[in-house]
Every structure is written in C-alpha cells, then in structure tokens.
Coordinates of N, CA and C in Angstrom, one line a residue:
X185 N 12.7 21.0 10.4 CA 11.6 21.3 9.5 C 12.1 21.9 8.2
X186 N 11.6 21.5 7.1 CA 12.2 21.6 5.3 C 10.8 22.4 5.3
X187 N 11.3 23.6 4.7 CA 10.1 24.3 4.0 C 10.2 24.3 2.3
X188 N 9.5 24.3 0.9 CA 9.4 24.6 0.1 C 8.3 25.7 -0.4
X189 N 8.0 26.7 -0.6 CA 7.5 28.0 -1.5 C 7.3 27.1 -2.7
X190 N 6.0 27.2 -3.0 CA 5.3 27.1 -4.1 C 5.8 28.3 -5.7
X191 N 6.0 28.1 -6.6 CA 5.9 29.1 -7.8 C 4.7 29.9 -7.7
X192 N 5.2 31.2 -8.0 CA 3.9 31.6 -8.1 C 3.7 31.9 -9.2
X193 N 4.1 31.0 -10.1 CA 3.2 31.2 -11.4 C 2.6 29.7 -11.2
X194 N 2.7 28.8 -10.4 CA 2.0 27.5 -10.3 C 0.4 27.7 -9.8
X195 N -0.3 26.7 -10.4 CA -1.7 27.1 -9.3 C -1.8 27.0 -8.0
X196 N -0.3 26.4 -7.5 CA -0.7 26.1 -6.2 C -0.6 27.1 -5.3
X197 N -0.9 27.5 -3.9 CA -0.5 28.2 -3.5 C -0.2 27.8 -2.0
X198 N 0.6 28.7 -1.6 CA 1.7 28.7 -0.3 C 2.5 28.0 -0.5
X199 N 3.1 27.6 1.4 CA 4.2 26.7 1.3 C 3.9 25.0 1.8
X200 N 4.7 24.1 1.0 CA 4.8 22.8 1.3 C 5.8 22.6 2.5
X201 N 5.7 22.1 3.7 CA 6.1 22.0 5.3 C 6.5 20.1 5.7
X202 N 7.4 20.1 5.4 CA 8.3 18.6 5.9 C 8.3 18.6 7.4
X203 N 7.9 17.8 8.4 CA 8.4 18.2 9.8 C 9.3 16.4 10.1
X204 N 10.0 16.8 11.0 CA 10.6 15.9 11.4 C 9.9 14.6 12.2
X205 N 10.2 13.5 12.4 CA 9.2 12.5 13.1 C 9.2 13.5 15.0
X206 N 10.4 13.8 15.3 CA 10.2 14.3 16.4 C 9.1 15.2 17.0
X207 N 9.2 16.4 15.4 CA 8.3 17.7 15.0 C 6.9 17.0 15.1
X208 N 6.8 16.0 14.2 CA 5.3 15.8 13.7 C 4.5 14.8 15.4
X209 N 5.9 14.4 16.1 CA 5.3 13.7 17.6 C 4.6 15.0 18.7
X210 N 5.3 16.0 18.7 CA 5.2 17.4 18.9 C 3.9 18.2 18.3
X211 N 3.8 18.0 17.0 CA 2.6 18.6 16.7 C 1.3 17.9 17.1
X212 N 1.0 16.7 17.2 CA 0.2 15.9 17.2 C -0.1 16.4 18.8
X213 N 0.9 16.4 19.5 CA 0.3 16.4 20.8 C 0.0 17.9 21.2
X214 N -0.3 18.6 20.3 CA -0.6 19.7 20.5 C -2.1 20.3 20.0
X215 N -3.0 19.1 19.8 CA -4.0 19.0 18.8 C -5.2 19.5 20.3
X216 N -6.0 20.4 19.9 CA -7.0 20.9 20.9 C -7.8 19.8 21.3
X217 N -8.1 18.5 20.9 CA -8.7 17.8 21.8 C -8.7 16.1 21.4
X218 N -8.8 15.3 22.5 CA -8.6 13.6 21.9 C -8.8 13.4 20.8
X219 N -10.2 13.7 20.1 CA -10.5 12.9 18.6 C -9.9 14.0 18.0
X220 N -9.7 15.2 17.7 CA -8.2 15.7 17.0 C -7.1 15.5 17.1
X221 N -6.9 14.4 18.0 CA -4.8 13.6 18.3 C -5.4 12.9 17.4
X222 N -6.4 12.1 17.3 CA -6.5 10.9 16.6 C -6.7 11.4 15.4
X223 N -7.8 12.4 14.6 CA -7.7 12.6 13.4 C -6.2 13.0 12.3
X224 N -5.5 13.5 13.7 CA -4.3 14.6 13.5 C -3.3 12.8 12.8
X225 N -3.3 12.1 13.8 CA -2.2 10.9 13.9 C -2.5 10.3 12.4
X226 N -3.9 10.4 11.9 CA -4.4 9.8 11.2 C -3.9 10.1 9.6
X227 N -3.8 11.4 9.9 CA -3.5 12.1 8.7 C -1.4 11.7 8.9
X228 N -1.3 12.2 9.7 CA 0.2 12.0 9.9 C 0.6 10.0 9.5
X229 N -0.2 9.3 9.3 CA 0.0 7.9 9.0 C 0.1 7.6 7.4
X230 N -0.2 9.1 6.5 CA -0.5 9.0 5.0 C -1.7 8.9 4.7
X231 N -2.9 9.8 5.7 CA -4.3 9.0 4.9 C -4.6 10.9 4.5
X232 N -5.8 10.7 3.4 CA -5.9 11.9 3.0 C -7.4 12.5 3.9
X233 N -7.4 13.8 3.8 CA -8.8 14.2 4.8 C -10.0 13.4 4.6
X234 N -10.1 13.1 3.3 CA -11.0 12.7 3.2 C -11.2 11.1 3.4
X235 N -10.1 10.1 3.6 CA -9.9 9.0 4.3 C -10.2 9.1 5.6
X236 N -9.9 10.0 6.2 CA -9.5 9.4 7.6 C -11.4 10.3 8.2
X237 N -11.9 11.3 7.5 CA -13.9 11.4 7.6 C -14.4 10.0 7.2
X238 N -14.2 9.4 6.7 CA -14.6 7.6 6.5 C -14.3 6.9 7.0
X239 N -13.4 6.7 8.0 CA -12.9 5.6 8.6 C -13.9 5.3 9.5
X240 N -14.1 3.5 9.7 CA -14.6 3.2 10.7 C -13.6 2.2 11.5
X241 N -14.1 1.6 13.1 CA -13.0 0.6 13.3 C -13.4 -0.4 12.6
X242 N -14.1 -0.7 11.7 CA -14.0 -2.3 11.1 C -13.5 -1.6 10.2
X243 N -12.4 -0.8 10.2 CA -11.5 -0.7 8.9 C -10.1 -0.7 9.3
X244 N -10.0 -1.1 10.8 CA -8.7 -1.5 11.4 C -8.6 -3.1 11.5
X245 N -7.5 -3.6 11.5 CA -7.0 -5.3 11.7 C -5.6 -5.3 12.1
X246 N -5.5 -6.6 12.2 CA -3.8 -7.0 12.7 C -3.7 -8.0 11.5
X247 N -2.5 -8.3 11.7 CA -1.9 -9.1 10.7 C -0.5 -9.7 11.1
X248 N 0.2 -10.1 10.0 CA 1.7 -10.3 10.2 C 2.5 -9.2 10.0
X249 N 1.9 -8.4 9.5 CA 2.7 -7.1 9.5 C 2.3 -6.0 10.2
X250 N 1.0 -6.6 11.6 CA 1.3 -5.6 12.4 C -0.2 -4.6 12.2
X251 N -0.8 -3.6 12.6 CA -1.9 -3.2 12.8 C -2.0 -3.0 11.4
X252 N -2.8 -2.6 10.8 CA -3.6 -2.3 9.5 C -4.9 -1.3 9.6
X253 N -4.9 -0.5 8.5 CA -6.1 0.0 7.8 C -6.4 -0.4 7.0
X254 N -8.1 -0.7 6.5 CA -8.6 -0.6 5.3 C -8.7 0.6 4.7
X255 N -7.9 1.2 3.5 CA -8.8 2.6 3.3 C -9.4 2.3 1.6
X256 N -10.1 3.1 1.6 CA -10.4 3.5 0.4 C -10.5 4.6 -0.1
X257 N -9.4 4.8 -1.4 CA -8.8 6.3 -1.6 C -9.3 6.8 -2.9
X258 N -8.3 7.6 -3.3 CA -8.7 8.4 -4.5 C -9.0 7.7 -5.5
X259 N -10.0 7.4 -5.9 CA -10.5 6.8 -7.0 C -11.4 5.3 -6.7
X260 N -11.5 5.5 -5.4 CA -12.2 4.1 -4.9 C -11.2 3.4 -5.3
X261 N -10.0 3.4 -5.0 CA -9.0 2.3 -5.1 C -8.4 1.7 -3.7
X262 N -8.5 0.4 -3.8 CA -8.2 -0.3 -2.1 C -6.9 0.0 -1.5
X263 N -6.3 -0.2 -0.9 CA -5.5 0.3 -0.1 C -4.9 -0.1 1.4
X264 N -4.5 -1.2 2.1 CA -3.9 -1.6 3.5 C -2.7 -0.2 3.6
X265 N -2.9 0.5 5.2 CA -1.9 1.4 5.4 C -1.4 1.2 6.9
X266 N 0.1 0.6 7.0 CA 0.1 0.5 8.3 C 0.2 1.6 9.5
X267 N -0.4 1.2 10.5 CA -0.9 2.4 11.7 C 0.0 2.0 13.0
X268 N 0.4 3.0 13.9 CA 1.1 2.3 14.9 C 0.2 2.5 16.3
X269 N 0.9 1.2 17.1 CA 0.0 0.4 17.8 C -0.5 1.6 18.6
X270 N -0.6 2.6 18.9 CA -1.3 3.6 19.7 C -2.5 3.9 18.7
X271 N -2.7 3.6 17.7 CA -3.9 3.5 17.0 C -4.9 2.4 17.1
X272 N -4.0 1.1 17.6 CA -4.9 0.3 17.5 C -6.3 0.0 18.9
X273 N -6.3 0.7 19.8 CA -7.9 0.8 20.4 C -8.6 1.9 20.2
X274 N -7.8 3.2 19.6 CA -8.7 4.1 20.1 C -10.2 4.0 19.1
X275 N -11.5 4.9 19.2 CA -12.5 4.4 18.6 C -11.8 5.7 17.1
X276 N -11.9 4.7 16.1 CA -11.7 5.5 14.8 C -13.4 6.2 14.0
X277 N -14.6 5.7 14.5 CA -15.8 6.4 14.2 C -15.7 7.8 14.7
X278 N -15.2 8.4 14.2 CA -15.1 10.0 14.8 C -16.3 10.8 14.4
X279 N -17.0 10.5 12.9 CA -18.1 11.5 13.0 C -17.6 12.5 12.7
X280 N -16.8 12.8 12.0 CA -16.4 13.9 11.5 C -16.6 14.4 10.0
X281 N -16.4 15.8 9.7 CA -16.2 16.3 8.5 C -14.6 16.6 8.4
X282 N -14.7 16.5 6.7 CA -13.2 17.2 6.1 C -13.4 18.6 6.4
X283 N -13.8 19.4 6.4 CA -14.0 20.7 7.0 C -13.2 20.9 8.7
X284 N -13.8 19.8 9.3 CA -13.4 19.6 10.8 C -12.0 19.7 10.6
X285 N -11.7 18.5 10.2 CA -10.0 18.0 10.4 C -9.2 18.5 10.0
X286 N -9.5 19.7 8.9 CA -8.9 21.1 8.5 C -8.3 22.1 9.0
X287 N -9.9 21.9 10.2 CA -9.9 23.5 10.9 C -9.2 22.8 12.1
X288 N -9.1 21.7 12.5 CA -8.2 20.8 13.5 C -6.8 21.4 13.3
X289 N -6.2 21.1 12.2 CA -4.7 21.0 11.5 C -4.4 22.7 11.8
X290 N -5.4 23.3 11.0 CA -5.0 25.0 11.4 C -4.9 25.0 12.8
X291 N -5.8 24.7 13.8 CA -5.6 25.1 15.2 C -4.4 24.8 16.0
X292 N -4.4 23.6 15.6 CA -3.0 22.2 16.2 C -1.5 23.1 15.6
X293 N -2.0 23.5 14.4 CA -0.3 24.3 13.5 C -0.2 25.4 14.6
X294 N -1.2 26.6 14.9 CA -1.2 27.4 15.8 C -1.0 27.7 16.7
X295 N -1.2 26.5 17.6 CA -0.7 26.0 18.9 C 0.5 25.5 19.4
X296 N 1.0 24.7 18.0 CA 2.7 24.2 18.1 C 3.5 25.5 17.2
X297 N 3.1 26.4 16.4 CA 3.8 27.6 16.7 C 3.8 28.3 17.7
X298 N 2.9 28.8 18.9 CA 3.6 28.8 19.8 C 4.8 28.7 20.5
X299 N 4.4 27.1 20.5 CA 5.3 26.3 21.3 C 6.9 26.4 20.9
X300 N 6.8 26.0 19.3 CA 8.2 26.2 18.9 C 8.5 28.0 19.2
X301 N 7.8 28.9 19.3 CA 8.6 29.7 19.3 C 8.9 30.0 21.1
X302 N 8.4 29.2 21.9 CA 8.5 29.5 23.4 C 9.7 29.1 23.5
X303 N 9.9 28.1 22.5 CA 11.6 27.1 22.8 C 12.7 27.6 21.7
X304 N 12.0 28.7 21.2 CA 13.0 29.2 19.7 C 13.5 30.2 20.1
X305 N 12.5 31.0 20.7 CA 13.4 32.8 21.5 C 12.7 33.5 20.0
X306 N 11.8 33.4 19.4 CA 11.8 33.7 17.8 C 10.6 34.8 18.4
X307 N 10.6 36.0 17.5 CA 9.6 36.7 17.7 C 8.5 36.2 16.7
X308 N 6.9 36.1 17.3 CA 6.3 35.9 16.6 C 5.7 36.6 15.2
X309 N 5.0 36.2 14.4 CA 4.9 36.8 12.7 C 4.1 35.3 12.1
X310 N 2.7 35.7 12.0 CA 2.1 34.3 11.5 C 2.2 35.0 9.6
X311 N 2.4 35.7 9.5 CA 2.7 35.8 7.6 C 3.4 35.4 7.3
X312 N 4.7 35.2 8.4 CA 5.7 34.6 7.5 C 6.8 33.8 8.5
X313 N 5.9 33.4 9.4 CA 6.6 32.0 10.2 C 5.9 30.4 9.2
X314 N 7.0 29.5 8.9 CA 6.6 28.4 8.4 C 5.3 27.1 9.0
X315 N 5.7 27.6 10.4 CA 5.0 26.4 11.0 C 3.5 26.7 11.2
X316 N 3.3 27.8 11.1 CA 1.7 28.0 11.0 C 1.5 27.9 9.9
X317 N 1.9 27.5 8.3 CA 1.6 27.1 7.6 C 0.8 25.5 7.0
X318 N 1.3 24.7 8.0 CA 1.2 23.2 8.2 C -0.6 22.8 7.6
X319 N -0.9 22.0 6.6 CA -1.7 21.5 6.1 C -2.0 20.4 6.6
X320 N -2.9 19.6 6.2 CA -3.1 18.0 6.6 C -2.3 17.2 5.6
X321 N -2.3 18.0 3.9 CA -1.5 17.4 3.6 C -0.1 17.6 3.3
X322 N 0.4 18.4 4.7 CA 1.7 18.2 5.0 C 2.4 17.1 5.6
X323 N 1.1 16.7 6.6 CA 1.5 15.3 7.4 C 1.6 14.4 6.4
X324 N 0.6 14.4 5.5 CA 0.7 12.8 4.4 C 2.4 13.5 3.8
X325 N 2.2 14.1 3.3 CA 4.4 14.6 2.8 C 5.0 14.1 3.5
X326 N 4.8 14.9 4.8 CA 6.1 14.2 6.2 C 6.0 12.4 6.5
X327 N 4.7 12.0 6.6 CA 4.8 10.7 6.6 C 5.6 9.7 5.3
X328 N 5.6 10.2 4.0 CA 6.2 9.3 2.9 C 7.4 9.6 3.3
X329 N 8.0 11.1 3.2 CA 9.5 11.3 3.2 C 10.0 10.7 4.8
X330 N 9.7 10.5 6.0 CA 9.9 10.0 6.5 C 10.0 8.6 6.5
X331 N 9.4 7.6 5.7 CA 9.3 6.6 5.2 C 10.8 6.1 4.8
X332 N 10.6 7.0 3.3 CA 11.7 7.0 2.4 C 12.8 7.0 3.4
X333 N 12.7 7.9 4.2 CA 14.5 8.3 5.0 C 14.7 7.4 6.0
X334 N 13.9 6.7 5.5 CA 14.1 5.0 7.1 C 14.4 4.0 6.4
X335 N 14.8 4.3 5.0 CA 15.0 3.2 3.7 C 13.8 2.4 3.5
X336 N 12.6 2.3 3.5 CA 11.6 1.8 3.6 C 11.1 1.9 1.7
X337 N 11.4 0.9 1.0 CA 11.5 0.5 -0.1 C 10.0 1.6 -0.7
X338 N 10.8 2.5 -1.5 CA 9.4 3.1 -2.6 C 8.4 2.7 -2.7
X339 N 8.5 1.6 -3.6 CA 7.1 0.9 -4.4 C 6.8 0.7 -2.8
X340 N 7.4 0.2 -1.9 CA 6.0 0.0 -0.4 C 5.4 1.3 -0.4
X341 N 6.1 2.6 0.0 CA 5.6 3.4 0.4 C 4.7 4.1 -0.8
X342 N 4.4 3.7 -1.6 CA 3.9 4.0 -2.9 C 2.7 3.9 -2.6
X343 N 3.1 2.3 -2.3 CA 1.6 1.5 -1.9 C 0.7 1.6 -1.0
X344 N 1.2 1.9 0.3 CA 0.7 2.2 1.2 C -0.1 3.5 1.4
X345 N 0.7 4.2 0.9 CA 0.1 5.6 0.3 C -0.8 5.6 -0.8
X346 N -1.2 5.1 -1.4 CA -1.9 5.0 -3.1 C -1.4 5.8 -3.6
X347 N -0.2 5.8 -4.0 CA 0.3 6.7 -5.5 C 0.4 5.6 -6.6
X348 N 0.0 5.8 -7.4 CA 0.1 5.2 -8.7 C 1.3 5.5 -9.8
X349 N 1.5 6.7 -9.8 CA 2.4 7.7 -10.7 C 4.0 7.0 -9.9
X350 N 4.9 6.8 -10.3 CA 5.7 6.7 -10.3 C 6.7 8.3 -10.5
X351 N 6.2 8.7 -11.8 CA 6.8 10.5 -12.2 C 6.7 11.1 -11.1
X352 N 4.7 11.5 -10.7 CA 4.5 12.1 -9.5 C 5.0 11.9 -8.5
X353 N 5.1 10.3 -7.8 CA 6.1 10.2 -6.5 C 7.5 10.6 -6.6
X354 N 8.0 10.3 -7.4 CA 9.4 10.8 -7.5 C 9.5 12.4 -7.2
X355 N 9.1 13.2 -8.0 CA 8.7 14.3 -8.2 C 8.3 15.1 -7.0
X356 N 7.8 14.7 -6.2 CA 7.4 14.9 -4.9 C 7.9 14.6 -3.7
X357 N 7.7 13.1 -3.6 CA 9.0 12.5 -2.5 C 9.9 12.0 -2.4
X358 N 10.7 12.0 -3.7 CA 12.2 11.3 -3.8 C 12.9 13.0 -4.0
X359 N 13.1 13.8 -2.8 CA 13.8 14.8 -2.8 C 15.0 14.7 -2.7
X360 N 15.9 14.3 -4.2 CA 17.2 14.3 -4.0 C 18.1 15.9 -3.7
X361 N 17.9 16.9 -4.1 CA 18.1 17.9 -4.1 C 18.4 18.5 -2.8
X362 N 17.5 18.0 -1.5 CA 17.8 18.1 -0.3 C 19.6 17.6 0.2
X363 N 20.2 19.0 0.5 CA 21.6 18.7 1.4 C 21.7 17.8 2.6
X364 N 20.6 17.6 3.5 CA 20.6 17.0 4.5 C 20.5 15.5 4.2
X365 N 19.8 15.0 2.9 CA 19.3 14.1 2.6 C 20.6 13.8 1.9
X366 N 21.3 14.5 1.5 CA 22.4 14.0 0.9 C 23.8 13.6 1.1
X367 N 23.9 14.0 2.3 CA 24.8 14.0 3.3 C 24.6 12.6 4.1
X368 N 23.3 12.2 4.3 CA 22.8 10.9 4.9 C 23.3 10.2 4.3
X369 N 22.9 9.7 3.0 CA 23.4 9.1 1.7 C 24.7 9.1 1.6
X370 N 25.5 10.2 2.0 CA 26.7 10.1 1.4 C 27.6 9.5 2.4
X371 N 27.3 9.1 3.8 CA 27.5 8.2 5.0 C 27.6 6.9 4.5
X372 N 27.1 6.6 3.9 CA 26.6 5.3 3.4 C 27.7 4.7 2.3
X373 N 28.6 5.4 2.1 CA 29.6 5.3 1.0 C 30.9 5.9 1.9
X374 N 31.7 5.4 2.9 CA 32.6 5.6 3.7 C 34.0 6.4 2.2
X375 N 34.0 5.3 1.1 CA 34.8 6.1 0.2 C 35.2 6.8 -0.3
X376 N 34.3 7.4 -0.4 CA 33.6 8.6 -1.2 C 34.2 9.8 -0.3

C-alpha cells in the first residue's frame, strides 16, 4: 500500500491510498454484504460513484475484447470500460445511492483494517492508520496505476477511464517519483 498526504495548503483534504491488486482483492472481500462486493468491484474497475449508482445490466456486453461496460461519465461523455468476468452475471441494477457506496467503502476500509492489522501485529489508531482512510476514489487510483504497472498503454487506460487531460493523468497516475516503480523499470534495462 503507497500512501500520499494531501498539502495542506491544497483544498484537498486527507490522504490519497494506492492498494496493491492483492490489497484491493482483500478489500473487496471484506465489503459488509453481496451488492457492496459488487458496488465495491465496481468502483475498483475505474468507474466513479456516481457511475456505478447508474448502472444497469443493459450496460454490460461481450465483445472481442472481452466483457464490457457502457458508462456514461463526467460530462455525459461515452465511455466502454473493461470488467472482469466475475462481473459478468451478477445483477448490476443495484438501486443504489452515491451516499450508499460511500458509506459501503467507509465500512469495507474498516473492516479490512482490522484485518490487516490481525495479520500486521499493529496496534490499532483509526487517526492515523492509512488504510481506514480508503475512498471510492482510491479504488478508481489503484485501478489506473495498476493498469499502468501491467504496461497497459496510457492513452488505453485514459480511455477506459475518461480522462481527457493528458497534464492531469500524468500528474496523477504516471507516478514516476515512486522508488518501487522505479526499480521495476529499471529491470527492464539489464545495462544499466
């Protein structure tokens, strides 16, 4: 898990929470009930809260490339995002509010703090343990940078995500500054 602290002269506030594909398999299954795995998965696939309160299954398909969403995102802009195949029967009409899948993400973060600390030996401290921090849009973070670190070509994952900005994606999920990420990279150049 990569944590980053917000500036606090920025408007944003708290912390931004990277989890590993392992982490984020771990968190999901710690979601207080079925249609929160599913909202939780949902969000963890790059869709935003307010995507995945609109989904219906006539906004699931197959293709050549494998299961599909229709979404429609920030700005009423279209959008195909691929989903994995454990998404493709469950019923995606969940009836839900962005409110819900919020207070889902807080309960689910709550619950796999626990957990990680049952397996950490860590005394607990929800002010200033990371993992109870976990947002929904942490999952959409963890899902692009996981992307990225599977070599999965930008402009795809751009796309799949609806980013438009090139500055802002970079800016956001091309974390070169990360040591771990750089060390990967630097495998990749035996020369060096």
């Amino acid at each position: 898990m990569k944590v980053d602290y917000f500036d606090p002269n920025n408007l944003s506030k708290g912390a931004r929470v990277w989890l590993t594909q392992n982490e984020l398999e771990r968190f999901i299954d710690c979601a207080p009930t079925d249609t929160a795995k599913i909202a939780i998965s949902l969000c963890g696939c790059g869709l935003r809260v307010s995507e995945v309160a609109k989904l219906s299954n006539d906004d699931r398909f197959k293709d050549d490339r494998g299961w599909m969403l229709k979404v429609i995102g920030k700005g009423n802009k279209y959008r195909e995002v691929p989903i994995p195949s454990s998404l493709s029967m469950v019923d995606l009409d969940l009836g839900i509010t962005q409110r819900t899948i919020r207070r889902w993400v807080k309960e689910t973060a709550e619950r796999f703090y626990w957990l990680y600390l049952a397996h950490s030996n860590s005394q607990p401290s929800f002010e200033n343990h990371d993992i109870y921090h976990i947002s929904p849009h942490d999952l959409r973070r963890t899902w692009g940078t996981l992307l990225l670190q599977a070599n999965v070509e930008p402009t795809i994952v751009m796309s799949w995500g609806g980013w438009d900005s090139w500055e802002v994606f970079r800016q956001h999920y091309l974390d070169v500054a990360n040591p771990e990420w750089q060390a990967k990279e630097r495998e990749k150049v035996p020369w060096l």
